[in-house]
Coordinates of C-alpha atoms and ligand atoms in Angstrom, one line a residue:
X15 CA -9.2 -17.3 12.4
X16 CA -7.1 -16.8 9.0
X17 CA -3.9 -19.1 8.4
X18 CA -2.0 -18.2 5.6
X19 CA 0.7 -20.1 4.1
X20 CA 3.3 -17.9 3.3
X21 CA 6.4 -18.3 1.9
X22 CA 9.5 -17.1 3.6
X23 CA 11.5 -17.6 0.4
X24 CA 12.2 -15.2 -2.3
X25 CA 10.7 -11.9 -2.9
X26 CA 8.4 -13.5 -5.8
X27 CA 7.7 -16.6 -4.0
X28 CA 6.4 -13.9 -1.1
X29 CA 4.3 -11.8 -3.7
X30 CA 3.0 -14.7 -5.3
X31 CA 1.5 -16.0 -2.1
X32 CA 0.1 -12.7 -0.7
X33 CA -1.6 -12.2 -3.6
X34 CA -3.2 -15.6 -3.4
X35 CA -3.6 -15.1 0.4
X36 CA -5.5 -11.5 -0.4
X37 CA -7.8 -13.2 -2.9
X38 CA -8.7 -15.7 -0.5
X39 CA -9.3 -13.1 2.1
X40 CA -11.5 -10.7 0.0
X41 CA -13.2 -12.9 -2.1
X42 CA -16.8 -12.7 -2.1
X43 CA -16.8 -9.5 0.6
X44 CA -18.1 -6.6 -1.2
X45 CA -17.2 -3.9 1.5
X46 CA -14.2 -2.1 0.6
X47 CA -13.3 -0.8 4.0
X48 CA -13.2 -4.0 5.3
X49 CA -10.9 -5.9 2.0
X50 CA -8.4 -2.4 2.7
X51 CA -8.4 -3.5 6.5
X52 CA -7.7 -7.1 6.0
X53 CA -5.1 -6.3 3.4
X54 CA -3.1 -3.5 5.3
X55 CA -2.9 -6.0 8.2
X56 CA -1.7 -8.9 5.9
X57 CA 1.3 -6.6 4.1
X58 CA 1.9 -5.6 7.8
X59 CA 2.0 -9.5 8.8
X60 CA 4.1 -11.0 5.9
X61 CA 6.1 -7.9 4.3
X62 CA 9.4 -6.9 6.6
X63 CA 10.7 -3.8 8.0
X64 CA 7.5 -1.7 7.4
X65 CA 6.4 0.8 10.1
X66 CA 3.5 1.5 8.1
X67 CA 1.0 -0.4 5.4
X68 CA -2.0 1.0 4.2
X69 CA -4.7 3.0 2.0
X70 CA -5.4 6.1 0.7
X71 CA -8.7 6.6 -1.2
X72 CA -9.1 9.2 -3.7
X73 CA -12.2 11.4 -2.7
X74 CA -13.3 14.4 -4.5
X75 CA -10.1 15.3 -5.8
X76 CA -8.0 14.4 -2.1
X77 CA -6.3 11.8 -0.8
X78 CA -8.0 10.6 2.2
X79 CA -6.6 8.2 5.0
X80 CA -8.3 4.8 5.0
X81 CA -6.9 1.7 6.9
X82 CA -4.2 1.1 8.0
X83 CA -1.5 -0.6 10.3
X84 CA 0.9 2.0 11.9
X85 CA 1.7 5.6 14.0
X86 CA -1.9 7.7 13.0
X87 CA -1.1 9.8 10.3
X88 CA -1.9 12.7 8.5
X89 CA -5.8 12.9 6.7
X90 CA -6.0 14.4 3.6
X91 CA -3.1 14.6 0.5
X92 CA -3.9 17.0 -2.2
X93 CA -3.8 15.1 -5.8
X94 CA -0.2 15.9 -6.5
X95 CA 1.3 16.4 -2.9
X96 CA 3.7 14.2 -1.5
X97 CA 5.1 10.9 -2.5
X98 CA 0.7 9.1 -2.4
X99 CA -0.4 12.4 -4.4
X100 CA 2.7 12.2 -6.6
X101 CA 1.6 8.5 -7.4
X102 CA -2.4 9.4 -7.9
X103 CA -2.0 12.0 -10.0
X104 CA 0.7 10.5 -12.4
X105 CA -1.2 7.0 -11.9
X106 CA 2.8 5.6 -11.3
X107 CA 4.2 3.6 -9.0
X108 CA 6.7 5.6 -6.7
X109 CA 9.6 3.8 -5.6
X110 CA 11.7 6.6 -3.3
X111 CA 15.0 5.1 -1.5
X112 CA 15.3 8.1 0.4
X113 CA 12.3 10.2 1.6
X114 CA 15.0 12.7 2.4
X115 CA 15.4 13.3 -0.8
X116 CA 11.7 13.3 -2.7
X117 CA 10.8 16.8 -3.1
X118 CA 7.4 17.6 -0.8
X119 CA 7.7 14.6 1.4
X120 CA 5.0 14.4 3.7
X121 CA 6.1 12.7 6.7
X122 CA 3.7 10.9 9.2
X123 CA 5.9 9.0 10.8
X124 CA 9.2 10.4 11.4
X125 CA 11.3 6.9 11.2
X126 CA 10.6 5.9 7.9
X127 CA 13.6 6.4 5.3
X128 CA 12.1 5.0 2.2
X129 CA 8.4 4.3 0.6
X130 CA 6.6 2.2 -1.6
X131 CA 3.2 4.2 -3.2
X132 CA 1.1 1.9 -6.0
X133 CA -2.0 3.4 -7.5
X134 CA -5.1 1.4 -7.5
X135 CA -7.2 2.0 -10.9
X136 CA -10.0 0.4 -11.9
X137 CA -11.9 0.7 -15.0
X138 CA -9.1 4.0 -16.1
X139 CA -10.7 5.3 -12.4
X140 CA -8.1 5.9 -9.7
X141 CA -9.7 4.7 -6.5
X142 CA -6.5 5.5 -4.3
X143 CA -3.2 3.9 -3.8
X144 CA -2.0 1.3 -1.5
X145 CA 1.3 3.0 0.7
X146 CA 4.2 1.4 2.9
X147 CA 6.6 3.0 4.6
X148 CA 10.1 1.5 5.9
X149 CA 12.5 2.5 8.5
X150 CA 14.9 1.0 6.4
X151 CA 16.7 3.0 3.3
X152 CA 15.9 1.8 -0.1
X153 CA 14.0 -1.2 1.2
X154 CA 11.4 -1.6 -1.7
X155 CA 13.0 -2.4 -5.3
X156 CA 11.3 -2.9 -8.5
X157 CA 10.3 -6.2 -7.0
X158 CA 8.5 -5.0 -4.6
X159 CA 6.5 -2.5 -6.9
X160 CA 5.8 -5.5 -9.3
X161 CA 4.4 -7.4 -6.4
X162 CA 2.5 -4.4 -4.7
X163 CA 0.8 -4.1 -8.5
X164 CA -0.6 -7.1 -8.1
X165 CA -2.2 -6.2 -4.8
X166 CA -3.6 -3.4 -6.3
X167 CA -4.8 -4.9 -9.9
X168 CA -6.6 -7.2 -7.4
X169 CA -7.8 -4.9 -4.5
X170 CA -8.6 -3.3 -8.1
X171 CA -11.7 -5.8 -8.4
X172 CA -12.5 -5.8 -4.7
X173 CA -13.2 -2.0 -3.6
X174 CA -16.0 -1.6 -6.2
Ligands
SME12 N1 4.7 9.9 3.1 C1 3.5 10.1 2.4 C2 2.4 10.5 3.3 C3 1.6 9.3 3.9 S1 2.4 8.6 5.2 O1 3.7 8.1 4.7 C4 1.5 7.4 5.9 C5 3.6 11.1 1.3 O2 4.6 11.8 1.1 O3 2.7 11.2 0.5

């Protein structure tokens, strides 16, 4: 059994410690379904008001679902479709308050309102991105995309 000490405290005391808790978790475990498992259950543990946390990986050109916590959702995301293909294909983060409102919004689950997408890139190679989904309007800020960067720079290192 894991215990993580996580801080209940500001935004950047919260990223700060999932990152440390992810490195702990991954370290030395070179299978990169199971460090995308572990770490979509530990955003779903620690990060609030998500109602989904979890990987796509970038496969011959196409998004494809990889772990995750949350309602099943849809498979495959063209490079360029949607918020996740949006983010892979312009290796940005996507911050969207309102899903409502992003052009091409693909929705899996139909109670999220707002989304956090952060590409995962390692060595100028984009191995997928890391997406959450919130009920809640405009819940992710650029805080939030600082912190999930981290994640990925990380994850980065541990999905080779
Ligand atoms: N909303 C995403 C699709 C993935 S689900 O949110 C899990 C998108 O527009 O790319």
């Amino acid at each position: 059994m894991y215990q993580f000490d996580i801080s209940a405290g500001s935004k950047a005391d919260l990223y700060r410690d999932l990152l440390s808790a992810l490195d702990a978790l991954t370290e030395g475990e070179p299978d990169p379904i199971a460090n995308m498992a572990n770490a979509s259950a530990l955003i779903a543990q620690y990060l609030p008001d998500l109602n989904w946390s979890g990987f796509y990986r970038l496969m011959d050109d196409e998004l494809v679902l990889g772990p995750f916590q949350g309602k099943a959702a849809c498979i495959r995301i063209p490079l360029g479709k949607g918020v996740c293909g949006t983010a892979a294909s312009t290796r940005t983060t996507m911050v969207v308050r309102d899903v409502h409102a992003f052009p091409g919004h693909i929705a899996c689950d139909a109670d999220s309102r707002s989304e956090l997408v952060v590409p995962i890139i390692h060595n100028g190679a984009v191995l997928g991105v890391i997406d959450l989904d919130s009920p809640v309007p405009a819940r992710f800020d650029s805080e939030d995309a600082a912190g999930c960067e981290a994640l990925a720079a990380l994850l980065a290192e541990r999905l080779g």
